CSV table of C-alpha atoms in Angstrom, one decimal:
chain,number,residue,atom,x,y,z
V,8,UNK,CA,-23.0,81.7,176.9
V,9,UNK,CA,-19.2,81.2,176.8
V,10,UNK,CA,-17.3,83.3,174.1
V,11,UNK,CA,-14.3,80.7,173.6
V,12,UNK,CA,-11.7,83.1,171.5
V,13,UNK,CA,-10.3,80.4,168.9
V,14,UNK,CA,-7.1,83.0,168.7
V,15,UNK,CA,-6.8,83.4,172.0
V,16,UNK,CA,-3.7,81.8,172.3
V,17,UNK,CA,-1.9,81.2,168.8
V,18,UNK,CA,1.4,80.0,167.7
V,19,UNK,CA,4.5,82.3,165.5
V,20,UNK,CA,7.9,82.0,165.0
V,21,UNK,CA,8.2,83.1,168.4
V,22,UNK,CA,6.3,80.8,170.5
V,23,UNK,CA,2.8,80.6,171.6
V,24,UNK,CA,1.1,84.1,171.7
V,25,UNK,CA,-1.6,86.0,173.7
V,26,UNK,CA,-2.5,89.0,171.9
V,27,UNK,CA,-5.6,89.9,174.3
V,28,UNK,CA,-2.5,90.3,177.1
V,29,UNK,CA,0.1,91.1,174.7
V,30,UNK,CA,2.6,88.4,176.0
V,31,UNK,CA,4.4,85.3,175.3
V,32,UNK,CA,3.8,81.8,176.7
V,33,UNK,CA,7.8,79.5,176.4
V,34,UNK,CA,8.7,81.9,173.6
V,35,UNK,CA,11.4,80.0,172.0
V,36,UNK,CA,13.2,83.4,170.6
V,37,UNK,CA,13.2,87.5,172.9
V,38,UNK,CA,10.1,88.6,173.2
V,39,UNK,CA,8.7,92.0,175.6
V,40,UNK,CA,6.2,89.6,177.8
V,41,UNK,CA,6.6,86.4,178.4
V,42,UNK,CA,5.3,83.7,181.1
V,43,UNK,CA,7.3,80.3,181.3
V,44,UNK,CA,6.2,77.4,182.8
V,45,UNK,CA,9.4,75.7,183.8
V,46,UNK,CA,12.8,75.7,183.2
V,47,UNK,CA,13.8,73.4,180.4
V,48,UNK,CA,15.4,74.6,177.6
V,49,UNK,CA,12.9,74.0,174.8
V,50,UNK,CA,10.4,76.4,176.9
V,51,UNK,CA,13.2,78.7,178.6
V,52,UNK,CA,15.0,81.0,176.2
V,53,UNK,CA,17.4,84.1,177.6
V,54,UNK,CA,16.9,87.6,176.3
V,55,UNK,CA,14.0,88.8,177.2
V,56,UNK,CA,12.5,92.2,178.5
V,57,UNK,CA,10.1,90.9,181.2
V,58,UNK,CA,9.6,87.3,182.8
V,59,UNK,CA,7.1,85.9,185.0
V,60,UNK,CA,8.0,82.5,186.1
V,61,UNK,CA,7.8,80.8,189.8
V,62,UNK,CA,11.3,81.4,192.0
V,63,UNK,CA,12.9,77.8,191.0
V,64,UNK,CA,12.3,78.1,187.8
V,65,UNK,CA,14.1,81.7,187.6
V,66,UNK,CA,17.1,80.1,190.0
V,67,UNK,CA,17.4,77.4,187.4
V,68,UNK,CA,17.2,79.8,184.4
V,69,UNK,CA,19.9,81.9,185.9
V,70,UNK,CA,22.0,78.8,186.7
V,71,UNK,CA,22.3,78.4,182.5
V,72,UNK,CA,22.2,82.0,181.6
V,73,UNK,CA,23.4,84.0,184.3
V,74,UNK,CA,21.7,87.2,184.4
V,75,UNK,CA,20.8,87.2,180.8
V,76,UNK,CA,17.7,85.6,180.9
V,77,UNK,CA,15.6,88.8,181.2
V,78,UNK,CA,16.2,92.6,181.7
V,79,UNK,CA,12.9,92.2,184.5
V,80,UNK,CA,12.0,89.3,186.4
V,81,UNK,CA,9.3,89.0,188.3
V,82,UNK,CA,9.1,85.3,190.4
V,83,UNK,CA,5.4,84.2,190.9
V,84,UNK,CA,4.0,82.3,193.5
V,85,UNK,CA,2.2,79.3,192.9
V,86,UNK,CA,-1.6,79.8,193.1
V,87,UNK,CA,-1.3,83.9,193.4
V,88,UNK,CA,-2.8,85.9,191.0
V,89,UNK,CA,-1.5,88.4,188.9
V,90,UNK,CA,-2.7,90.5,186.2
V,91,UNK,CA,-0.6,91.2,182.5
V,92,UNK,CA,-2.3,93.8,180.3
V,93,UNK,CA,-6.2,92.9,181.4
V,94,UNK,CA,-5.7,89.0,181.2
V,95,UNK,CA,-5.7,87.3,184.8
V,96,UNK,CA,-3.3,84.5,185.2
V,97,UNK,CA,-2.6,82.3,187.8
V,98,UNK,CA,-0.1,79.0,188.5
V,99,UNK,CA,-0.5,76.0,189.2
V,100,UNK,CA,1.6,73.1,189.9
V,101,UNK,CA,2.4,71.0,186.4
V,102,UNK,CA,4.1,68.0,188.7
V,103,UNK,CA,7.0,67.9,185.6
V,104,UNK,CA,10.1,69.1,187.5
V,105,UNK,CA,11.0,71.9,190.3
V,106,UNK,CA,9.2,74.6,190.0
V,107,UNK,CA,6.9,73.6,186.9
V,108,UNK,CA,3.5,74.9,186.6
V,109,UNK,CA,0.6,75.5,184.4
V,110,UNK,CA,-0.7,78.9,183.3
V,111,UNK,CA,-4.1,79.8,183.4
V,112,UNK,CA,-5.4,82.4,181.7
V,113,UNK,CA,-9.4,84.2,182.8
V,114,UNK,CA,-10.2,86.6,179.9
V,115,UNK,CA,-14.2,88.0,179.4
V,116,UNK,CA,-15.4,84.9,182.1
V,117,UNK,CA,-13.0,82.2,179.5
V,118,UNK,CA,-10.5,80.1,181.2
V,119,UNK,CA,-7.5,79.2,179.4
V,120,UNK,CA,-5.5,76.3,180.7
V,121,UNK,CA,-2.0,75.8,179.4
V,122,UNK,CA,-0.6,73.1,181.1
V,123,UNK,CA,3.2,73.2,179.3
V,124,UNK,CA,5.1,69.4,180.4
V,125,UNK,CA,3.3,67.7,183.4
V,126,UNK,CA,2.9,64.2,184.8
V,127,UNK,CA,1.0,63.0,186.9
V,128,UNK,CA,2.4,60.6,188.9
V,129,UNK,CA,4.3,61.5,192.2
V,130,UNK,CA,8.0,63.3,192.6
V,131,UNK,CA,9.1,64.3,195.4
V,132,UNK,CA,11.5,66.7,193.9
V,133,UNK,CA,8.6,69.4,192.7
V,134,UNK,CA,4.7,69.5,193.9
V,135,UNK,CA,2.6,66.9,192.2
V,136,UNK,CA,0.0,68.2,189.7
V,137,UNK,CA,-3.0,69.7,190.1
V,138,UNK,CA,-6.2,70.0,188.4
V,139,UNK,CA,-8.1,73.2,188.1
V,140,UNK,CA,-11.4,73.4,186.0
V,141,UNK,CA,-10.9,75.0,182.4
V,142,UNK,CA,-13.0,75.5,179.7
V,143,UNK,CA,-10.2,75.4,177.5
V,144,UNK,CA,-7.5,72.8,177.8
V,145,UNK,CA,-4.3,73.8,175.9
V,146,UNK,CA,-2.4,70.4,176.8
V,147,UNK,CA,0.9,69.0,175.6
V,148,UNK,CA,0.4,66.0,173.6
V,149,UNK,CA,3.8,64.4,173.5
V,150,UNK,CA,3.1,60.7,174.1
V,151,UNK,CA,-0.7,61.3,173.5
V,152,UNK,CA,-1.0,57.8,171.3
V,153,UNK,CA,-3.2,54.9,173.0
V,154,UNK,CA,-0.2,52.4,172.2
V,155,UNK,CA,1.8,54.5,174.6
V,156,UNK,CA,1.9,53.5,178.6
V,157,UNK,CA,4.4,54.3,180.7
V,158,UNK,CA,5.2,51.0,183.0
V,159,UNK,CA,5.4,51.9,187.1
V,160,UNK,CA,7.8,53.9,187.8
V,161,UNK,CA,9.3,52.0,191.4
V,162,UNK,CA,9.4,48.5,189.5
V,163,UNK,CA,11.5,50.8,186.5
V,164,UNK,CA,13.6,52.1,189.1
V,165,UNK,CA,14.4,48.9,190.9
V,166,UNK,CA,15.7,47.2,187.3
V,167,UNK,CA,19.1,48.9,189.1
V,168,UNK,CA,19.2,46.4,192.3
V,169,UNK,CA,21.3,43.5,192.4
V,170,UNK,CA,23.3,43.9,189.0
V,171,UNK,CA,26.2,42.9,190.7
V,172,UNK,CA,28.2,46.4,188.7
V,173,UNK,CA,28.6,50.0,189.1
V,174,UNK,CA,26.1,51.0,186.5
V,175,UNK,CA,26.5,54.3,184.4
V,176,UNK,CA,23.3,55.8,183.8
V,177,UNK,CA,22.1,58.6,181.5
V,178,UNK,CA,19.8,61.6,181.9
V,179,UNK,CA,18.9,65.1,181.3
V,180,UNK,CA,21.2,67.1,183.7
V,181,UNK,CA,18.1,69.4,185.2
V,182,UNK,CA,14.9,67.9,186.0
V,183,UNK,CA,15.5,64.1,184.9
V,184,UNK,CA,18.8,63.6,187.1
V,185,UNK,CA,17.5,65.2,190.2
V,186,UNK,CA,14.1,63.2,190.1
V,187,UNK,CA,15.9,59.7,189.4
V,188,UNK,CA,18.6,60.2,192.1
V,189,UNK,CA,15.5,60.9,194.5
V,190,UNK,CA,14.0,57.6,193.2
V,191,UNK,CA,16.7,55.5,193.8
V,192,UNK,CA,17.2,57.4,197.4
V,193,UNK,CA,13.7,56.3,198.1
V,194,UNK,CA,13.6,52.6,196.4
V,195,UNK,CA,17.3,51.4,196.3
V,196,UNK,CA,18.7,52.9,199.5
V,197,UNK,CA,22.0,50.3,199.5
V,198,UNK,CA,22.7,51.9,196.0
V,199,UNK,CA,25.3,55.0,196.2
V,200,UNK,CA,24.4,57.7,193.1
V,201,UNK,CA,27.4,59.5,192.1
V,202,UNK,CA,27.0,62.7,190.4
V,203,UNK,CA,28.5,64.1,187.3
V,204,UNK,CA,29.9,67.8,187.6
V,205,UNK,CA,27.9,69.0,184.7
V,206,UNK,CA,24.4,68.3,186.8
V,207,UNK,CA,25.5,69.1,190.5
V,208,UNK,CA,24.9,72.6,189.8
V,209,UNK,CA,21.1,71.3,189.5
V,210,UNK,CA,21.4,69.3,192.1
V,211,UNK,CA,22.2,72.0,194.8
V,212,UNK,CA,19.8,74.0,193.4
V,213,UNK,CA,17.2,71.5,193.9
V,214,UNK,CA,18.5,70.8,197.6
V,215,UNK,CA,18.1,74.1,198.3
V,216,UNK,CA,14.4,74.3,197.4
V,217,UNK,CA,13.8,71.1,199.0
V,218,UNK,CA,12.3,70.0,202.7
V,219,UNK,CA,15.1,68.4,204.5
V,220,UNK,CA,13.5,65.3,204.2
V,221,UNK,CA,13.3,65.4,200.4
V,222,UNK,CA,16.5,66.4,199.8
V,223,UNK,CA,18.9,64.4,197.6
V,224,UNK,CA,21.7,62.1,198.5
V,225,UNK,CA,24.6,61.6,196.6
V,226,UNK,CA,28.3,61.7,196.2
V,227,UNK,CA,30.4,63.9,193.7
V,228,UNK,CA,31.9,62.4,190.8
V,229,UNK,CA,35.7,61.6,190.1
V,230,UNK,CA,37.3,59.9,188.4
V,231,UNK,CA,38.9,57.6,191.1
V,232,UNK,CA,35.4,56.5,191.6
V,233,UNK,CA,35.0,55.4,187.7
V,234,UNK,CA,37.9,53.3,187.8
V,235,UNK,CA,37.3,51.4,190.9
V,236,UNK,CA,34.6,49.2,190.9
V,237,UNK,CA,32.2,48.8,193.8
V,238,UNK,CA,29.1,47.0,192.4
V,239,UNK,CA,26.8,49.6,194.0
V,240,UNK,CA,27.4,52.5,192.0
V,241,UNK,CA,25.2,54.5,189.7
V,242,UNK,CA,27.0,57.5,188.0
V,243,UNK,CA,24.8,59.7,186.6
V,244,UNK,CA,25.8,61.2,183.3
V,245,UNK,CA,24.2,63.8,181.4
V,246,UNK,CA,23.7,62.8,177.6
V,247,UNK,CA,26.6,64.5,175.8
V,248,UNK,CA,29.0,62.7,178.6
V,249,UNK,CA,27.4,59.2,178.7
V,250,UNK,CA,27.6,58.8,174.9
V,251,UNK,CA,31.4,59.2,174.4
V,252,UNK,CA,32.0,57.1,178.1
V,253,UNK,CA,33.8,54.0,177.8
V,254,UNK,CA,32.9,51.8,180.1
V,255,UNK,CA,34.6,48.7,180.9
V,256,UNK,CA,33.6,44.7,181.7
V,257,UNK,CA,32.9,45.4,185.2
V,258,UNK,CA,30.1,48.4,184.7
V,259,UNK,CA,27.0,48.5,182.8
V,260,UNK,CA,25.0,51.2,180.8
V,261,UNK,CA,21.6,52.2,180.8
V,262,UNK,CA,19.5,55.7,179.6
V,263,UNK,CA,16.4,56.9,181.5
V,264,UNK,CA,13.6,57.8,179.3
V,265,UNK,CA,10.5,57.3,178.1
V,266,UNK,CA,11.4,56.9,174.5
V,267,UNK,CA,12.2,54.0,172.8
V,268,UNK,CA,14.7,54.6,170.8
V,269,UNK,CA,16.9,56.0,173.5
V,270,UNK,CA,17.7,52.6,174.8
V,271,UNK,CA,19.7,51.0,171.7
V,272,UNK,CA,22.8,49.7,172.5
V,273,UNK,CA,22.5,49.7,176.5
V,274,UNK,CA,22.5,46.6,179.0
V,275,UNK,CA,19.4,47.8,180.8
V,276,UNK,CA,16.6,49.6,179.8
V,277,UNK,CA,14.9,52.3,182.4
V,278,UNK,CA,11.8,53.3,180.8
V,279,UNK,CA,10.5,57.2,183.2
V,280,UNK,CA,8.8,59.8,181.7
V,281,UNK,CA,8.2,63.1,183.4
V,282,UNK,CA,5.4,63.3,180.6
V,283,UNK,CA,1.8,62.6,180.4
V,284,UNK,CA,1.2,59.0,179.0
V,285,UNK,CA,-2.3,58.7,176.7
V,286,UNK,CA,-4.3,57.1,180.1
V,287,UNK,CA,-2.9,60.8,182.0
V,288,UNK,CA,-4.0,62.9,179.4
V,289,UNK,CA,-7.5,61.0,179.0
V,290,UNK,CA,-7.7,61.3,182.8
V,291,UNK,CA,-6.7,65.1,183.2
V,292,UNK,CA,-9.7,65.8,180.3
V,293,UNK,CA,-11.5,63.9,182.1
V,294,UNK,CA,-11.0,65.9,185.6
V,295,UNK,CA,-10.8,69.0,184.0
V,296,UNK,CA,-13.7,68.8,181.9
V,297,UNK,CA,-12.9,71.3,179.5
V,298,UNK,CA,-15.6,72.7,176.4
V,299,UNK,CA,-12.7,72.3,174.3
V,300,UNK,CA,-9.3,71.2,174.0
V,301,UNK,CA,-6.2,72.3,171.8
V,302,UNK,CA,-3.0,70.5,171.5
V,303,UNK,CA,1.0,71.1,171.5
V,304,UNK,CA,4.3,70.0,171.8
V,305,UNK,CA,3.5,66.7,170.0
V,306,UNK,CA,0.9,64.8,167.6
V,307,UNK,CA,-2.6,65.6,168.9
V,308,UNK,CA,-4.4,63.7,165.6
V,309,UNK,CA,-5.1,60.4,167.6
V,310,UNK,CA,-6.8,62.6,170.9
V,311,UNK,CA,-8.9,64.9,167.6
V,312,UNK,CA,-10.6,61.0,166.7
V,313,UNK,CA,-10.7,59.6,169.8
V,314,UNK,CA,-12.8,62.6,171.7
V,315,UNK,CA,-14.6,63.1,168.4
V,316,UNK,CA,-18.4,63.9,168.6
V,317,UNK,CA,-17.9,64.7,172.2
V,318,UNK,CA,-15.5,68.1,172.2
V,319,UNK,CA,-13.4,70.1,169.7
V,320,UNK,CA,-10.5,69.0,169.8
V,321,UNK,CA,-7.7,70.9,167.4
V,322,UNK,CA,-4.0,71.7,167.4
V,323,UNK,CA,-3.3,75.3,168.2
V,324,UNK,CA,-3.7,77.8,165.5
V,325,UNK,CA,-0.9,79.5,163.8
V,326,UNK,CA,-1.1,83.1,164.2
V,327,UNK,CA,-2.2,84.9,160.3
V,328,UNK,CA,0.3,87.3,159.7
C-alpha cells in the first residue's frame, strides 16, 4: 500500500519545500537547494547556493541576473534522472515557455508530480507537455474555475489580420512575446512583428535554442518605424512600455492575455494563456490519474468540490514551524 507523505512537499516563507530531499521547489527568496521549473520571475529568484534547472531556463535566468542567480548551477536534461539528498527527480516538459518543465519527485515507491505553469496546447517555441503517471498531482490552479475557457488560440491570433493599422501590442517580454511573435509567423505571415529592445534579449535567446525552422522572425524596433505607418505592423511592447505609449489615429492597441481585466481600454482584445484552462486541468487528472491531488498558484476550492467523493483534493500545506 502507498505511503502518500501529506508533508512531502509543504509551503514557507520561502517557497514550496521538500524536507525528505532537503531542497526548494521556485523558492521565492535564497535558499541552499533549489529546483525551478522555468524561468519566470514569480518562480526564478537570484541568490542561491545550488540550482537545478534545464539549460534554457539557466540562459534565461542569467539573461536577468547575470551570474547572480546561484553560486552552483547545475543544467538538467529533460527526462534524465538525477538524485538530491535520497529523493529521485526527473523533468519533464511543462509546454509553458522555453525550457519549462515539471518536477517529479519518487521517494519510498511515492511519485510526486509538480507540474509548476503548463498548457497544453501546442507552441512551437518550447516542447509541448507531457503527461507522466503520478500518484500525487501537485498542479497549478490558476484559471482552475469551470466558467473559465480559453477560446482557440489561431482564431485569437488572427483578430490581428486586416485592421487596416500598425497595431501595438502588449506582453510579457520572456515567454509571452516570443510565443506570440511565433504565432503570428505561423498564422499572419503578410504581418511584420517589430520587436521592442527590452524583449529582443529573449528573443535571441529563444532563436538560439530553436530548430531553424522554428525560429522567430521579426524586425528590431525604432522609432522611425513608430512614426511611420504601414498598416502591417505589430510592435511588441512589454507591459511597463505599452502602458505609457501614445499611440496615434492611425495605430491600434491591444494586450495578450488570458485575463480579463487586462483588456480595458484597448481596440482589440487577444485573449492567449500559456496556462491551463479548467477543461486542461480536468484532462491532465484525468491522464495522469493521480490518488490525490494538491493545488497552487491559484484558487483550487472549485477543483476540492468538483472531484469530491472521488480523490482528495487539498491546497498544499503550510509547513508547522
Amino acid at each position: 500500500m502507498l505511503n502518500i507523505l501529506s508533508d512531502f512537499l509543504v509551503q514557507n516563507d520561502q517557497g514550496y519545500f521538500c524536507k525528505y530531499g532537503g531542497f526548494y521547489i521556485d523558492a521565492l527568496k535564497p535558499v541552499g537547494l533549489n529546483i525551478i521549473s522555468h524561468a519566470h520571475g514569480d518562480h526564478a529568484t537570484k541568490g542561491h547556493g545550488h540550482i537545478f534547472a534545464t539549460k534554457e531556463t539557466v540562459a534565461l535566468m542569467k539573461a536577468r541576473y547575470g551570474n547572480s542567480i546561484a553560486l552552483e548551477v547545475s543544467q538538467i536534461p529533460l527526462r534524465k534522472n538525477f538524485k538530491v539528498n535520497g529523493v529521485e527527480v526527473t523533468l519533464y516538459p511543462a509546454g509553458h515557455m522555453l525550457g519549462s518543465a515539471q518536477i517529479l519527485m519518487e521517494y519510498q515507491g511515492v511519485r510526486y508530480l509538480y507540474t509548476g505553469d503548463y498548457k497544453l496546447n501546442g507552441d512551437r517555441t518550447c516542447e509541448q507537455f507531457e503527461f507522466t503517471n503520478a500518484d500525487v498531482l501537485i498542479t497549478e490552479t490558476t484559471f482552475a474555475d469551470p466558467k473559465v475557457e480559453h477560446p482557440d488560440v489561431k482564431q485569437e491570433i488572427l483578430k490581428l489580420n486586416n485592421k487596416g493599422f500598425d497595431i501595438l501590442l502588449g506582453c510579457y517580454a520572456m515567454g509571452k512575446a516570443q510565443s506570440i511573435n511565433a504565432l503570428i509567423n505561423t498564422h499572419c505571415p503578410e504581418l511584420e512583428v517589430v520587436v521592442h529592445p527590452h524583449i529582443l534579449t529573449f528573443h535571441k535567446i529563444y532563436n538560439e535554442f530553436l530548430a531553424k525552422k522554428d525560429q522567430l522572425q521579426f524586425t528590431t524596433y525604432n522609432q522611425k518605424l513608430l512614426k511611420h505607418s504601414a498598416n502591417n505592423r505589430i510592435f511588441l511592447l512589454p507591459p511597463n512600455i505599452f502602458n505609457r505609449s501614445h499611440y496615434s489615429p492611425l495605430q491600434l492597441k491591444a494586450f495578450v492575455s488570458g485575463w480579463q481585466h487586462l483588456h480595458k481600454h484597448n481596440d482589440l482584445a487577444i485573449y492567449i494563456s500559456d496556462h491551463a484552462d479548467w477543461k486542461d486541468i480536468i484532462l491532465v487528472i484525468k491522464r495522469i490519474q493521480p490518488k490525490q491531488v494538491w493545488t497552487v498558484h491559484g484558487d483550487g476550492r472549485q477543483l476540492k468540490e468538483h472531484q469530491k467523493g472521488n480523490m482528495l483534493v487539498k491546497t498544499l500545506e503550510k509547513e508547522n514551524l
